[in-house]
């Protein structure tokens, strides 16, 4: 299966009538493996900051998580594995696998839990596959 199919069929899938706003699978170096059409343009230093938080959990909490042109308040995730952010009625979930970062961005009516389930379920599968 191509990386684009993972984004289209597994990240941008419907869950209880809702869809993510945008999603991508990125290399841990910030390279884009695949993304949805409307995925925001991000800066390399934003990926560097995310990777630092995975290595040293809690580093993003004081400043917030910047992704694209948005700033998210960091909320409880899974240290070293999942970073979650909230901004108004929406947010972001980032799951780290052995080689990749899965990013899901959502807005109402999707709930944080639905976004987490979509992103983390695919992330867990890729970890099981050695990715």
CSV table of C-alpha atoms in Angstrom, one decimal:
chain,number,residue,atom,x,y,z
A,1,UNK,CA,0.0,0.0,0.0
A,2,UNK,CA,1.3,3.4,-0.9
A,3,UNK,CA,1.8,6.1,1.8
A,4,UNK,CA,-0.9,8.2,0.0
A,5,UNK,CA,-3.4,5.3,0.4
A,6,UNK,CA,-2.6,5.2,4.2
A,7,UNK,CA,-3.4,9.0,4.4
A,8,UNK,CA,-6.5,8.8,2.2
A,9,UNK,CA,-8.0,5.5,3.5
A,10,UNK,CA,-6.9,5.4,7.2
A,11,UNK,CA,-6.2,9.0,8.3
A,12,UNK,CA,-8.8,10.9,6.3
A,13,UNK,CA,-11.4,8.1,6.9
A,14,UNK,CA,-14.9,8.8,8.3
A,15,UNK,CA,-15.5,8.2,12.0
A,16,UNK,CA,-19.0,8.6,13.3
A,17,UNK,CA,-19.7,11.0,10.4
A,18,UNK,CA,-16.6,13.1,11.0
A,19,UNK,CA,-13.3,13.5,9.2
A,20,UNK,CA,-9.9,15.0,10.1
A,21,UNK,CA,-9.4,18.5,8.6
A,22,UNK,CA,-5.9,17.5,7.4
A,23,UNK,CA,-3.4,14.6,7.8
A,24,UNK,CA,0.1,13.5,6.8
A,25,UNK,CA,2.8,10.9,7.3
A,26,UNK,CA,6.1,12.6,7.6
A,27,UNK,CA,9.7,11.3,8.0
A,28,UNK,CA,11.2,12.2,11.4
A,29,UNK,CA,13.5,14.6,9.5
A,30,UNK,CA,10.4,16.5,8.3
A,31,UNK,CA,10.3,15.0,4.8
A,32,UNK,CA,6.7,14.6,3.5
A,33,UNK,CA,5.9,10.9,2.7
A,34,UNK,CA,2.3,11.7,2.0
A,35,UNK,CA,-0.3,14.3,2.9
A,36,UNK,CA,-3.9,15.4,2.4
A,37,UNK,CA,-4.5,18.2,-0.1
A,38,UNK,CA,-5.0,20.8,2.5
A,39,UNK,CA,-2.2,19.9,4.9
A,40,UNK,CA,-0.5,23.1,6.2
A,41,UNK,CA,2.9,24.2,5.2
A,42,UNK,CA,5.3,23.7,8.2
A,43,UNK,CA,8.8,24.8,9.0
A,44,UNK,CA,11.7,22.5,9.6
A,45,UNK,CA,12.3,24.0,13.0
A,46,UNK,CA,8.8,23.0,14.0
A,47,UNK,CA,9.6,19.3,13.3
A,48,UNK,CA,12.9,19.7,15.2
A,49,UNK,CA,10.9,21.0,18.3
A,50,UNK,CA,8.5,18.1,18.0
A,51,UNK,CA,11.3,15.6,17.9
A,52,UNK,CA,13.0,17.2,20.9
A,53,UNK,CA,9.7,16.9,22.8
A,54,UNK,CA,9.6,13.2,21.9
A,55,UNK,CA,13.2,12.8,23.3
A,56,UNK,CA,12.6,15.1,26.3
A,57,UNK,CA,8.9,15.1,27.1
A,58,UNK,CA,7.6,18.4,28.4
A,59,UNK,CA,9.8,20.7,26.4
A,60,UNK,CA,6.9,22.0,24.2
A,61,UNK,CA,4.5,22.6,27.1
A,62,UNK,CA,5.9,26.0,28.2
A,63,UNK,CA,5.9,27.6,24.7
A,64,UNK,CA,3.2,25.7,23.0
A,65,UNK,CA,3.3,23.5,19.9
A,66,UNK,CA,3.7,25.5,16.7
A,67,UNK,CA,2.7,23.7,13.5
A,68,UNK,CA,2.2,25.6,10.2
A,69,UNK,CA,0.8,29.0,11.1
A,70,UNK,CA,-1.0,27.7,14.2
A,71,UNK,CA,0.0,27.6,17.9
A,72,UNK,CA,-1.5,24.7,19.9
A,73,UNK,CA,-1.6,24.4,23.7
A,74,UNK,CA,0.1,21.1,24.6
A,75,UNK,CA,-2.3,18.8,26.4
A,76,UNK,CA,-1.6,15.4,28.0
A,77,UNK,CA,-0.2,12.9,25.6
A,78,UNK,CA,1.9,9.8,26.0
A,79,UNK,CA,5.5,10.8,26.7
A,80,UNK,CA,7.9,9.9,23.9
A,81,UNK,CA,5.1,8.4,21.8
A,82,UNK,CA,2.1,10.9,21.3
A,83,UNK,CA,1.9,14.7,21.5
A,84,UNK,CA,-1.5,16.3,21.6
A,85,UNK,CA,-2.4,19.9,21.1
A,86,UNK,CA,-5.6,22.0,21.4
A,87,UNK,CA,-6.5,25.3,19.8
A,88,UNK,CA,-10.1,26.5,20.2
A,89,UNK,CA,-12.6,23.9,18.9
A,90,UNK,CA,-9.8,21.9,17.2
A,91,UNK,CA,-6.4,20.4,17.7
A,92,UNK,CA,-3.6,18.2,16.6
A,93,UNK,CA,-2.4,14.7,17.4
A,94,UNK,CA,1.1,13.6,16.5
A,95,UNK,CA,2.1,9.9,16.8
A,96,UNK,CA,5.8,8.8,16.5
A,97,UNK,CA,6.6,5.5,15.0
A,98,UNK,CA,10.0,4.0,14.5
A,99,UNK,CA,10.6,6.0,11.3
A,100,UNK,CA,7.7,8.4,10.9
A,101,UNK,CA,5.4,11.0,12.4
A,102,UNK,CA,1.7,10.7,11.8
A,103,UNK,CA,-0.1,14.0,12.0
A,104,UNK,CA,-3.8,14.5,12.3
A,105,UNK,CA,-5.5,17.9,12.5
A,106,UNK,CA,-9.1,18.3,13.4
A,107,UNK,CA,-11.9,20.8,14.1
A,108,UNK,CA,-15.4,20.5,15.4
A,109,UNK,CA,-17.6,18.5,15.2
A,110,UNK,CA,-14.8,15.9,15.4
A,111,UNK,CA,-13.7,15.3,19.0
A,112,UNK,CA,-10.1,15.0,20.3
A,113,UNK,CA,-10.8,11.4,21.2
A,114,UNK,CA,-11.8,10.6,17.6
A,115,UNK,CA,-8.7,12.3,16.2
A,116,UNK,CA,-6.5,10.4,18.7
A,117,UNK,CA,-8.1,7.1,17.8
A,118,UNK,CA,-7.6,7.6,14.1
A,119,UNK,CA,-4.0,8.7,14.3
A,120,UNK,CA,-2.8,6.4,17.1
A,121,UNK,CA,-4.5,3.3,15.6
A,122,UNK,CA,-2.6,3.7,12.3
A,123,UNK,CA,0.5,4.6,14.2
A,124,UNK,CA,0.3,1.4,16.4
A,125,UNK,CA,-0.2,-0.7,13.2
A,126,UNK,CA,2.9,0.8,11.5
A,127,UNK,CA,4.9,0.2,14.7
A,128,UNK,CA,3.8,-3.5,14.6
A,129,UNK,CA,4.9,-3.6,10.9
A,130,UNK,CA,8.4,-2.3,11.9
A,131,UNK,CA,7.9,1.2,10.5
